[in-house]
CSV table of C-alpha atoms and ligand atoms in Angstrom, one decimal:
chain,number,residue,atom,x,y,z
A,1,MET,CA,-0.1,0.1,0.0
A,2,HIS,CA,3.0,2.5,-0.1
A,3,LYS,CA,1.8,4.7,-3.0
A,4,ARG,CA,3.8,7.5,-4.6
A,5,THR,CA,2.0,11.1,-3.3
A,6,ILE,CA,1.9,14.6,-3.9
A,7,ARG,CA,5.0,15.0,-1.9
A,8,ASP,CA,7.0,12.9,-4.1
A,9,VAL,CA,6.5,15.4,-7.1
A,10,GLU,CA,8.5,18.7,-7.9
A,11,TRP,CA,5.6,20.7,-8.6
A,12,HIS,CA,6.7,24.3,-9.7
A,13,GLY,CA,5.0,25.2,-12.7
A,14,LYS,CA,3.6,21.9,-13.5
A,15,ARG,CA,-0.1,21.4,-13.9
A,16,ALA,CA,-1.7,19.0,-11.4
A,17,LEU,CA,-4.7,17.5,-12.5
A,18,VAL,CA,-6.7,16.4,-9.5
A,19,ARG,CA,-9.6,14.3,-9.0
A,20,VAL,CA,-11.2,15.3,-5.9
A,21,ASP,CA,-14.5,14.2,-4.2
A,22,PHE,CA,-16.8,17.4,-4.4
A,23,ASN,CA,-20.3,15.4,-4.6
A,24,VAL,CA,-22.1,17.5,-2.0
A,25,PRO,CA,-25.6,18.1,-1.3
A,26,ILE,CA,-26.9,20.9,-2.9
A,27,GLN,CA,-30.6,22.5,-2.5
A,28,ASP,CA,-31.9,25.4,-4.7
A,29,GLY,CA,-28.5,26.2,-5.6
A,30,GLU,CA,-27.1,26.1,-1.9
A,31,ILE,CA,-24.7,23.6,-0.8
A,32,THR,CA,-25.9,22.0,2.4
A,33,ASP,CA,-22.8,20.4,3.7
A,34,ASP,CA,-19.3,21.3,2.8
A,35,THR,CA,-17.6,18.7,4.4
A,36,ARG,CA,-16.1,17.0,1.3
A,37,ILE,CA,-14.6,20.6,0.0
A,38,ARG,CA,-13.0,21.1,3.1
A,39,ALA,CA,-11.5,17.5,3.1
A,40,ALA,CA,-9.8,18.3,0.0
A,41,LEU,CA,-8.1,21.5,1.4
A,42,PRO,CA,-5.1,20.1,2.8
A,43,THR,CA,-4.2,18.7,-0.9
A,44,ILE,CA,-5.3,21.7,-2.5
A,45,ARG,CA,-3.3,24.2,-0.3
A,46,ALA,CA,-0.3,21.9,-0.4
A,47,LEU,CA,-0.4,22.3,-4.3
A,48,MET,CA,-0.7,25.9,-4.2
A,49,GLU,CA,2.2,26.3,-2.1
A,50,ALA,CA,4.3,24.1,-4.0
A,51,GLY,CA,3.6,26.4,-7.2
A,52,ALA,CA,1.5,24.1,-8.8
A,53,LYS,CA,-1.2,25.0,-11.3
A,54,VAL,CA,-4.2,23.2,-9.6
A,55,VAL,CA,-6.7,21.8,-12.0
A,56,LEU,CA,-9.8,20.0,-9.9
A,57,MET,CA,-12.2,17.8,-11.4
A,58,SER,CA,-15.2,15.7,-9.8
A,59,HIS,CA,-18.5,14.2,-10.3
A,60,LEU,CA,-21.5,15.6,-8.8
A,61,GLY,CA,-24.9,13.4,-8.5
A,62,ARG,CA,-26.0,11.3,-11.2
A,63,PRO,CA,-26.9,13.7,-14.4
A,64,LYS,CA,-26.6,10.5,-16.3
A,65,GLY,CA,-24.0,11.7,-19.3
A,66,GLN,CA,-25.8,14.9,-20.0
A,67,PRO,CA,-25.2,18.5,-19.1
A,68,ASN,CA,-27.7,19.5,-16.5
A,69,PRO,CA,-27.6,22.9,-14.3
A,70,LYS,CA,-28.9,21.0,-11.3
A,71,TYR,CA,-25.6,19.2,-11.3
A,72,SER,CA,-23.3,22.1,-12.1
A,73,LEU,CA,-20.3,22.3,-10.1
A,74,ALA,CA,-20.2,26.3,-10.0
A,75,PRO,CA,-21.8,26.7,-6.9
A,76,VAL,CA,-18.8,24.8,-5.6
A,77,ALA,CA,-16.2,26.9,-7.2
A,78,ARG,CA,-17.9,29.8,-5.1
A,79,ARG,CA,-17.8,27.9,-1.8
A,80,LEU,CA,-14.2,26.7,-2.7
A,81,GLU,CA,-13.2,30.6,-3.0
A,82,VAL,CA,-14.5,31.4,0.4
A,83,LEU,CA,-12.7,28.4,2.0
A,84,LEU,CA,-9.4,29.0,0.4
A,85,GLY,CA,-9.6,33.0,0.4
A,86,ARG,CA,-8.2,32.8,-3.1
A,87,PRO,CA,-9.9,33.2,-6.6
A,88,VAL,CA,-11.1,29.7,-8.2
A,89,ALA,CA,-11.5,29.9,-11.9
A,90,PHE,CA,-14.5,27.7,-13.1
A,91,ALA,CA,-14.6,26.1,-16.7
A,92,GLU,CA,-17.9,25.3,-18.2
A,93,ASP,CA,-16.7,22.1,-19.5
A,94,CYS,CA,-14.1,19.7,-18.4
A,95,VAL,CA,-12.6,18.6,-21.5
A,96,GLY,CA,-12.1,20.6,-24.9
A,97,PRO,CA,-11.3,24.1,-26.0
A,98,ALA,CA,-12.7,26.0,-23.0
A,99,ALA,CA,-11.2,23.8,-20.4
A,100,GLU,CA,-7.9,23.9,-22.2
A,101,ALA,CA,-8.1,27.7,-22.5
A,102,ALA,CA,-8.9,28.0,-18.8
A,103,VAL,CA,-5.9,25.9,-17.9
A,104,GLU,CA,-3.5,27.7,-20.3
A,105,ARG,CA,-4.7,31.1,-18.0
A,106,LEU,CA,-3.6,29.5,-14.6
A,107,ALA,CA,-0.5,31.0,-13.1
A,108,PRO,CA,1.5,28.7,-10.7
A,109,GLY,CA,-0.5,28.6,-7.3
A,110,GLY,CA,-3.9,29.2,-9.4
A,111,VAL,CA,-6.9,27.0,-8.9
A,112,LEU,CA,-9.2,26.0,-11.6
A,113,LEU,CA,-12.8,23.7,-11.2
A,114,LEU,CA,-13.8,21.8,-14.2
A,115,GLU,CA,-17.6,21.4,-14.5
A,116,ASN,CA,-19.0,17.8,-13.8
A,117,VAL,CA,-17.3,14.8,-15.5
A,118,ARG,CA,-20.6,13.1,-15.4
A,119,PHE,CA,-21.8,15.6,-17.9
A,120,HIS,CA,-20.0,13.0,-20.5
A,121,PRO,CA,-21.3,9.7,-21.0
A,122,GLU,CA,-17.6,8.6,-21.4
A,123,GLU,CA,-17.0,9.4,-17.9
A,124,GLU,CA,-18.3,6.4,-16.5
A,125,LYS,CA,-17.7,4.1,-19.6
A,126,ASN,CA,-14.1,5.0,-18.8
A,127,ASP,CA,-13.6,5.6,-22.3
A,128,PRO,CA,-9.8,5.8,-23.1
A,129,ALA,CA,-10.1,8.8,-25.5
A,130,PHE,CA,-12.2,10.8,-23.1
A,131,ALA,CA,-9.5,9.9,-20.5
A,132,ALA,CA,-6.9,11.2,-22.9
A,133,GLN,CA,-8.4,14.2,-23.4
A,134,LEU,CA,-8.7,15.0,-19.4
A,135,ALA,CA,-5.1,14.0,-19.4
A,136,ARG,CA,-4.4,16.8,-21.8
A,137,LEU,CA,-5.0,19.2,-18.6
A,138,GLY,CA,-2.5,17.9,-16.6
A,139,ASP,CA,1.4,17.0,-16.3
A,140,VAL,CA,0.9,14.9,-13.1
A,141,TYR,CA,-2.3,13.2,-12.1
A,142,VAL,CA,-3.5,13.3,-8.3
A,143,ASN,CA,-6.3,11.2,-7.1
A,144,ASP,CA,-7.7,12.6,-3.8
A,145,ALA,CA,-11.1,10.9,-4.4
A,146,PHE,CA,-11.1,7.9,-2.0
A,147,GLY,CA,-14.8,8.0,-2.1
A,148,SER,CA,-14.8,7.3,-5.7
A,149,ALA,CA,-11.7,4.9,-5.9
A,150,HIS,CA,-14.3,1.6,-6.0
A,151,ARG,CA,-15.5,2.7,-9.7
A,152,ALA,CA,-12.9,2.5,-12.6
A,153,HIS,CA,-14.1,5.6,-14.3
A,154,ALA,CA,-11.9,8.1,-16.6
A,155,SER,CA,-11.2,10.5,-14.3
A,156,THR,CA,-10.5,7.9,-11.2
A,157,GLU,CA,-8.9,5.1,-13.3
A,158,GLY,CA,-8.5,5.6,-17.1
A,159,VAL,CA,-6.5,9.0,-16.9
A,160,ALA,CA,-4.0,7.4,-14.6
A,161,HIS,CA,-2.9,5.5,-17.6
A,162,HIS,CA,-1.8,8.8,-19.6
A,163,LEU,CA,0.0,10.5,-16.8
A,164,PRO,CA,2.1,9.9,-13.8
A,165,ALA,CA,-0.3,9.3,-11.1
A,166,VAL,CA,0.1,9.8,-7.3
A,167,ALA,CA,-2.1,10.1,-3.9
A,168,GLY,CA,-3.4,13.3,-2.5
A,169,LEU,CA,-3.1,13.6,1.1
A,170,LEU,CA,-6.6,12.4,1.9
A,171,MET,CA,-6.3,9.2,-0.3
A,172,GLU,CA,-3.0,8.9,1.3
A,173,LYS,CA,-4.7,8.8,4.9
A,174,GLU,CA,-7.5,6.7,3.9
A,175,ILE,CA,-5.3,3.8,2.7
A,176,THR,CA,-2.5,3.9,5.0
A,177,VAL,CA,-4.6,4.2,8.1
A,178,MET,CA,-7.1,1.4,6.9
A,179,GLY,CA,-4.3,-0.6,5.1
A,180,ARG,CA,-2.1,-0.7,8.2
A,181,ALA,CA,-5.3,-1.9,10.3
A,182,LEU,CA,-5.9,-4.6,7.9
A,183,THR,CA,-2.2,-5.8,7.4
A,184,ASP,CA,-0.4,-5.0,10.7
A,185,PRO,CA,-2.8,-3.8,13.4
A,186,ASP,CA,-1.7,-3.1,16.8
A,187,ARG,CA,-3.8,-5.9,19.1
A,188,PRO,CA,-6.2,-6.6,20.4
A,189,PHE,CA,-7.8,-5.8,17.0
A,190,ILE,CA,-11.7,-5.4,17.5
A,191,ALA,CA,-13.9,-5.2,14.6
A,192,ILE,CA,-17.5,-4.0,15.1
A,193,ILE,CA,-19.9,-4.7,12.3
A,194,GLY,CA,-23.6,-3.7,12.3
A,195,GLY,CA,-26.2,-2.4,9.9
A,196,ALA,CA,-29.2,-3.9,8.2
A,197,LYS,CA,-27.9,-6.9,6.4
A,198,VAL,CA,-26.0,-10.0,6.7
A,199,SER,CA,-25.9,-10.2,3.0
A,200,ASP,CA,-24.4,-6.7,2.5
A,201,LYS,CA,-21.6,-7.6,5.4
A,202,ALA,CA,-20.9,-11.1,4.6
A,203,PRO,CA,-17.8,-10.5,2.6
A,204,VAL,CA,-16.3,-8.2,5.1
A,205,LEU,CA,-17.0,-10.3,7.9
A,206,GLU,CA,-15.3,-13.0,5.8
A,207,ASN,CA,-12.3,-10.9,5.0
A,208,LEU,CA,-12.2,-9.4,8.7
A,209,LEU,CA,-12.5,-12.8,11.0
A,210,PRO,CA,-9.1,-14.1,10.3
A,211,LYS,CA,-7.7,-10.8,11.1
A,212,VAL,CA,-9.6,-9.6,14.3
A,213,ASP,CA,-9.2,-10.9,17.8
A,214,ALA,CA,-12.9,-10.5,18.2
A,215,LEU,CA,-15.9,-9.8,16.3
A,216,LEU,CA,-18.9,-7.6,17.8
A,217,ILE,CA,-22.2,-8.0,16.0
A,218,GLY,CA,-25.0,-5.5,16.4
A,219,GLY,CA,-27.8,-3.6,14.3
A,220,GLY,CA,-30.3,-5.8,12.1
A,221,MET,CA,-27.7,-8.3,11.1
A,222,ALA,CA,-27.4,-9.8,14.8
A,223,ASN,CA,-30.6,-10.9,14.3
A,224,THR,CA,-29.8,-13.5,11.7
A,225,PHE,CA,-27.1,-14.8,13.7
A,226,LEU,CA,-29.1,-15.0,16.8
A,227,VAL,CA,-31.9,-17.0,14.7
A,228,ALA,CA,-28.9,-19.3,13.4
A,229,GLN,CA,-28.1,-19.9,16.8
A,230,GLY,CA,-31.8,-21.0,17.5
A,231,TYR,CA,-33.6,-17.8,19.1
A,232,GLU,CA,-36.9,-16.6,18.0
A,233,LEU,CA,-37.0,-12.9,17.1
A,234,GLY,CA,-40.8,-12.4,16.5
A,235,LYS,CA,-41.0,-9.8,13.6
A,236,SER,CA,-37.7,-8.5,13.6
A,237,LEU,CA,-35.8,-8.2,10.3
A,238,VAL,CA,-34.4,-11.4,9.4
A,239,GLU,CA,-32.8,-12.8,6.4
A,240,PRO,CA,-33.6,-16.4,5.9
A,241,ASP,CA,-31.3,-16.8,3.0
A,242,ALA,CA,-28.5,-15.7,5.1
A,243,ILE,CA,-28.9,-17.9,8.0
A,244,ASP,CA,-26.8,-20.5,6.7
A,245,THR,CA,-24.1,-18.0,6.0
A,246,ALA,CA,-24.3,-16.7,9.5
A,247,ARG,CA,-23.8,-20.2,11.0
A,248,ARG,CA,-20.8,-20.8,8.6
A,249,LEU,CA,-19.4,-17.9,10.3
A,250,LEU,CA,-19.8,-18.9,13.7
A,251,GLN,CA,-18.2,-22.1,12.8
A,252,GLN,CA,-15.4,-20.7,11.1
A,253,ALA,CA,-14.6,-18.5,14.3
A,254,GLU,CA,-14.9,-21.4,16.7
A,255,GLN,CA,-12.5,-23.4,14.4
A,256,ALA,CA,-10.0,-20.1,14.4
A,257,GLY,CA,-10.5,-19.8,18.2
A,258,LYS,CA,-11.9,-16.3,17.7
A,259,ARG,CA,-14.9,-14.8,19.7
A,260,ILE,CA,-18.0,-13.5,17.7
A,261,HIS,CA,-20.1,-11.9,20.5
A,262,LEU,CA,-23.5,-11.6,19.7
A,263,PRO,CA,-26.4,-9.3,21.6
A,264,THR,CA,-27.6,-10.7,24.7
A,265,ASP,CA,-30.3,-8.5,24.9
A,266,LEU,CA,-32.3,-6.3,22.3
A,267,VAL,CA,-34.6,-3.3,22.6
A,268,ALA,CA,-38.3,-4.8,21.4
A,269,ALA,CA,-40.5,-2.3,19.6
A,270,ASP,CA,-44.1,-2.8,19.0
A,271,ALA,CA,-43.7,-1.3,15.6
A,272,PHE,CA,-40.9,0.3,13.2
A,273,ALA,CA,-41.8,3.8,14.2
A,274,PRO,CA,-40.1,6.6,16.1
A,275,ASP,CA,-42.6,6.9,18.8
A,276,ALA,CA,-43.3,3.0,18.9
A,277,PRO,CA,-43.7,1.6,22.5
A,278,HIS,CA,-40.6,-0.5,23.5
A,279,ARG,CA,-38.9,-2.4,26.3
A,280,THR,CA,-35.5,-4.0,26.5
A,281,VAL,CA,-35.5,-7.8,26.6
A,282,PRO,CA,-33.1,-10.8,26.8
A,283,VAL,CA,-32.9,-12.3,23.3
A,284,CYS,CA,-34.2,-15.6,25.1
A,285,ALA,CA,-37.8,-13.9,25.8
A,286,PHE,CA,-38.3,-12.2,22.7
A,287,PRO,CA,-41.9,-11.2,22.2
A,288,ALA,CA,-43.7,-12.8,19.2
A,289,GLU,CA,-45.2,-9.4,18.2
A,290,ALA,CA,-42.5,-7.3,18.6
A,291,MET,CA,-39.3,-6.2,16.2
A,292,ALA,CA,-35.4,-5.7,17.6
A,293,LEU,CA,-34.4,-2.2,16.8
A,294,ASP,CA,-31.5,-1.7,19.0
A,295,ILE,CA,-29.0,-3.5,21.1
A,296,GLY,CA,-30.0,-3.2,24.9
A,297,GLU,CA,-27.8,-2.2,27.8
A,298,ALA,CA,-26.2,-5.4,28.8
A,299,THR,CA,-25.1,-6.0,25.5
A,300,VAL,CA,-23.6,-2.4,25.6
A,301,ALA,CA,-21.9,-3.0,28.8
A,302,ALA,CA,-20.2,-6.1,27.5
A,303,TYR,CA,-19.4,-4.8,24.0
A,304,THR,CA,-18.0,-1.8,26.1
A,305,GLU,CA,-15.6,-4.0,28.0
A,306,VAL,CA,-14.3,-5.5,25.2
A,307,ILE,CA,-13.9,-2.3,23.0
A,308,ARG,CA,-11.8,-1.2,26.3
A,309,THR,CA,-9.2,-4.0,25.7
A,310,ALA,CA,-8.5,-2.8,21.8
A,311,ARG,CA,-5.7,-1.1,20.6
A,312,THR,CA,-7.2,-1.1,16.9
A,313,VAL,CA,-10.8,-0.8,16.2
A,314,VAL,CA,-12.8,-1.1,12.9
A,315,TRP,CA,-16.5,0.0,12.9
A,316,ASN,CA,-18.8,-0.4,10.1
A,317,GLY,CA,-22.7,-0.3,10.7
A,318,PRO,CA,-24.8,1.1,13.2
A,319,MET,CA,-26.1,-0.9,16.2
A,320,GLY,CA,-29.9,0.0,15.5
A,321,VAL,CA,-32.1,2.0,13.9
A,322,PHE,CA,-30.3,5.0,15.0
A,323,GLU,CA,-32.3,7.5,12.7
A,324,MET,CA,-34.8,7.3,15.1
A,325,PRO,CA,-33.6,8.5,18.5
A,326,ALA,CA,-35.4,6.2,20.5
A,327,PHE,CA,-33.0,3.4,19.1
A,328,ALA,CA,-30.1,5.3,18.7
A,329,LYS,CA,-28.9,4.8,22.4
A,330,GLY,CA,-26.7,1.5,21.5
A,331,THR,CA,-25.1,3.0,18.5
A,332,VAL,CA,-24.2,6.1,20.5
A,333,ALA,CA,-23.0,4.1,23.7
A,334,ILE,CA,-20.6,2.1,21.2
A,335,ALA,CA,-19.4,5.3,19.8
A,336,ARG,CA,-18.9,6.9,23.0
A,337,ALA,CA,-16.8,3.5,23.9
A,338,VAL,CA,-14.7,3.4,20.6
A,339,ALA,CA,-13.9,7.5,21.0
A,340,GLU,CA,-12.3,6.5,24.3
A,341,VAL,CA,-9.9,3.9,23.0
A,342,HIS,CA,-6.3,4.2,23.2
A,343,GLY,CA,-5.0,3.2,20.1
A,344,THR,CA,-6.3,3.3,16.3
A,345,THR,CA,-9.9,3.9,15.9
A,346,ILE,CA,-11.5,3.7,12.2
A,347,VAL,CA,-15.1,4.2,11.1
A,348,GLY,CA,-16.1,3.6,7.5
A,349,GLY,CA,-19.6,3.3,5.9
A,350,GLY,CA,-22.2,6.0,5.0
A,351,ASP,CA,-24.6,5.4,8.0
A,352,SER,CA,-21.9,4.7,10.7
A,353,VAL,CA,-20.1,7.9,9.8
A,354,ALA,CA,-23.2,9.7,9.9
A,355,ALA,CA,-24.1,8.3,13.2
A,356,VAL,CA,-20.7,9.2,14.5
A,357,GLU,CA,-21.1,12.8,13.4
A,358,GLN,CA,-24.4,13.0,14.8
A,359,ALA,CA,-23.2,11.8,18.1
A,360,GLY,CA,-20.5,14.8,17.9
A,361,LEU,CA,-17.8,12.2,18.1
A,362,ALA,CA,-16.3,12.0,14.6
A,363,ASP,CA,-13.0,14.0,15.7
A,364,LYS,CA,-12.5,11.7,18.5
A,365,MET,CA,-11.6,8.8,15.9
A,366,THR,CA,-8.4,8.2,14.4
A,367,HIS,CA,-9.9,8.1,10.9
A,368,VAL,CA,-13.3,8.8,9.7
A,369,SER,CA,-13.6,7.3,6.1
A,370,THR,CA,-15.0,9.6,3.5
A,371,GLY,CA,-15.9,6.8,1.0
A,372,GLY,CA,-19.0,4.9,1.8
A,373,GLY,CA,-18.9,2.1,-0.9
A,374,ALA,CA,-15.1,2.4,-1.3
A,375,SER,CA,-14.6,1.7,2.6
A,376,LEU,CA,-16.7,-1.2,2.4
A,377,GLU,CA,-14.9,-2.9,-0.5
A,378,PHE,CA,-11.5,-2.0,1.1
A,379,LEU,CA,-12.7,-3.8,4.2
A,380,GLU,CA,-13.8,-6.6,2.0
A,381,GLY,CA,-10.1,-7.0,0.8
A,382,LYS,CA,-10.9,-5.7,-2.7
A,383,VAL,CA,-8.4,-3.8,-4.7
A,384,LEU,CA,-10.0,-0.5,-5.5
A,385,PRO,CA,-9.2,0.5,-9.2
A,386,GLY,CA,-8.7,4.1,-8.3
A,387,VAL,CA,-5.9,3.2,-5.7
A,388,ALA,CA,-4.1,0.4,-7.9
A,389,ALA,CA,-3.9,2.9,-10.9
A,390,LEU,CA,-1.5,5.0,-8.7
A,391,GLN,CA,2.3,4.3,-8.8
A,392,ASP,CA,3.9,2.3,-6.3
A,393,LYS,CA,7.0,4.1,-4.3
B,401,LIG,P1,-23.3,1.5,6.8
B,401,LIG,O1,-24.0,2.7,5.7
B,401,LIG,O2,-22.5,2.3,7.7
B,401,LIG,O3,-22.5,0.5,6.2
B,401,LIG,P2,-25.9,-0.1,6.5
B,401,LIG,O4,-25.9,0.6,5.5
B,401,LIG,O5,-25.2,-1.3,6.4
B,401,LIG,O6,-24.6,0.7,7.6
B,401,LIG,O7,-26.7,-0.2,7.7
B,401,LIG,C1,-27.4,0.9,8.3
B,401,LIG,C2,-29.0,0.9,8.5
B,401,LIG,O8,-29.2,-0.2,9.1
B,401,LIG,C3,-29.6,1.8,9.1
B,401,LIG,O9,-30.6,2.4,8.3
B,401,LIG,C4,-30.2,1.1,10.4
B,401,LIG,O10,-31.8,2.0,10.3
B,401,LIG,C5,-30.4,0.0,9.7
B,401,LIG,N1,-30.4,-0.8,11.0
B,401,LIG,C6,-29.7,-1.2,12.1
B,401,LIG,N2,-30.4,-2.1,12.9
B,401,LIG,C7,-31.4,-2.3,12.4
B,401,LIG,C8,-32.3,-3.1,12.7
B,401,LIG,N3,-32.2,-4.0,13.9
B,401,LIG,N4,-33.6,-3.3,12.1
B,401,LIG,C9,-33.7,-2.8,10.7
B,401,LIG,N5,-32.7,-2.0,10.5
B,401,LIG,C10,-31.7,-1.9,11.1
B,402,LIG,MG1,-25.5,2.5,4.6
C-alpha cells in the first residue's frame, strides 16, 4: 500500500490534474454540507504552496451523461473560493477548448475547477479517448477522491494510464490508516460490524474474521446470527437466505478460536416507528409480536468491556435504527466507547459515519472514512481500481 504521493513530486510550474470528491448535497443552488470540500483543502493548499497549477475535477450527482444545471459544480467553485480565500476559476466543460483555455490561463499557485465530469457519458464508461482528453489538462494526475476509488471511471482510473499518477493527502490517509489496520494492526484488534443485513456485510465479515481478535455484531444483522443459534425474534428483520452464512461464520470463528460476540438483550419495539412503545428484553424471551430495533444495555456493557481492551478498532454499521432517537442509544454508547480507545479507531460506512457525526464524536476517532462504498470494498479486501492505478513507491 505504499503509493507515490504529492510529496514525491517537484511541482513548481507543473499542472496538477486532481480528482477530488466534491459530490456535495445541493438544495436550490445552495450547498447544505461542505464537509467533502473541506476534506480536500489540505491537498489543494499543499499544491498551491508548491507552485503547481491546480486543475480540479469531480462528479456531482447522477446527471446520466448529459449537461444539467442542477448538477453543475459552479456553486462548489464559489464555496471553494471562500474556504481558500483565493480566487477559483471555473471552466464550463471538463474537456475540450474551454477547459484547455482555462488551464492555459492558470499561473503557478492558481486554482481551476472543471465542470462535472459526469456531463459526459464517456466518464462512467471509462472511455480511453475521453481519459486522454482529460489527461491533456495536466502534467501529473493526483487522486484525492477515495470515495470514488472503487469505480473504474475515466477520471478515477483511465486518466492514470496517460500521466504519472500519485495520491493526494486525503487518499494517502485513507489507504495508510485502513491498510495498516488490515495488514499490521496493534492488538487486540476488534471489529464492530452492524447495519441492516448480513448479505451486505458477509464479504467484510469473511475478510476480517481471520485478521481480528474478536468480532462484535449488532444492528439488524445480529438478528440473523441469533436465529442461526436457535433464538426466535418475532417480527424482527431476519434474512432467511443468510442464516446458513451466519452459521458458517460462527463455525469458522470457533475453529479459529475467535470470539464472535452477539447481543444478549435487544430493544423490542411494537412497530417500526419513532414513537413505537418499546422495552429491553433478553434474547431468550423475545415477544412474538415485536421487532428488535437496537441492542440492549447488557449488550452495550459487554461490548464496551471488549472495546476498552482494544488497540485497533474498525467499525462499520450502526447497532440499531439510529435514525430514530429512541433506537439510537446502542449506537451512541458504542460510539462513545470507541472514542475512548487508546489506539487506532476507524469508522467506515455511510450510515456509521453519519451516526458518529450525529453523536458529535467524529473528531475523537483516528479516522472517519470519507468513502461509504469504497471503504466497504476496502474492508472486504478488494483492490480498488482508483488506488491500483496509482504508482507504487
Ligand atoms: P453503513 O452505511 O454504515 O455501512 P448499513 O447501510 O449497512 O450501514 O446499515 C445502516 C442501516 O441499518 C440503517 O438505516 C439502520 O436503520 C439499519 N438498521 C440497523 N439496525 C437495524 C435493525 N435492528 N432493524 C432494521 N434496520 C436496522
Ligand atoms: Mg448504508
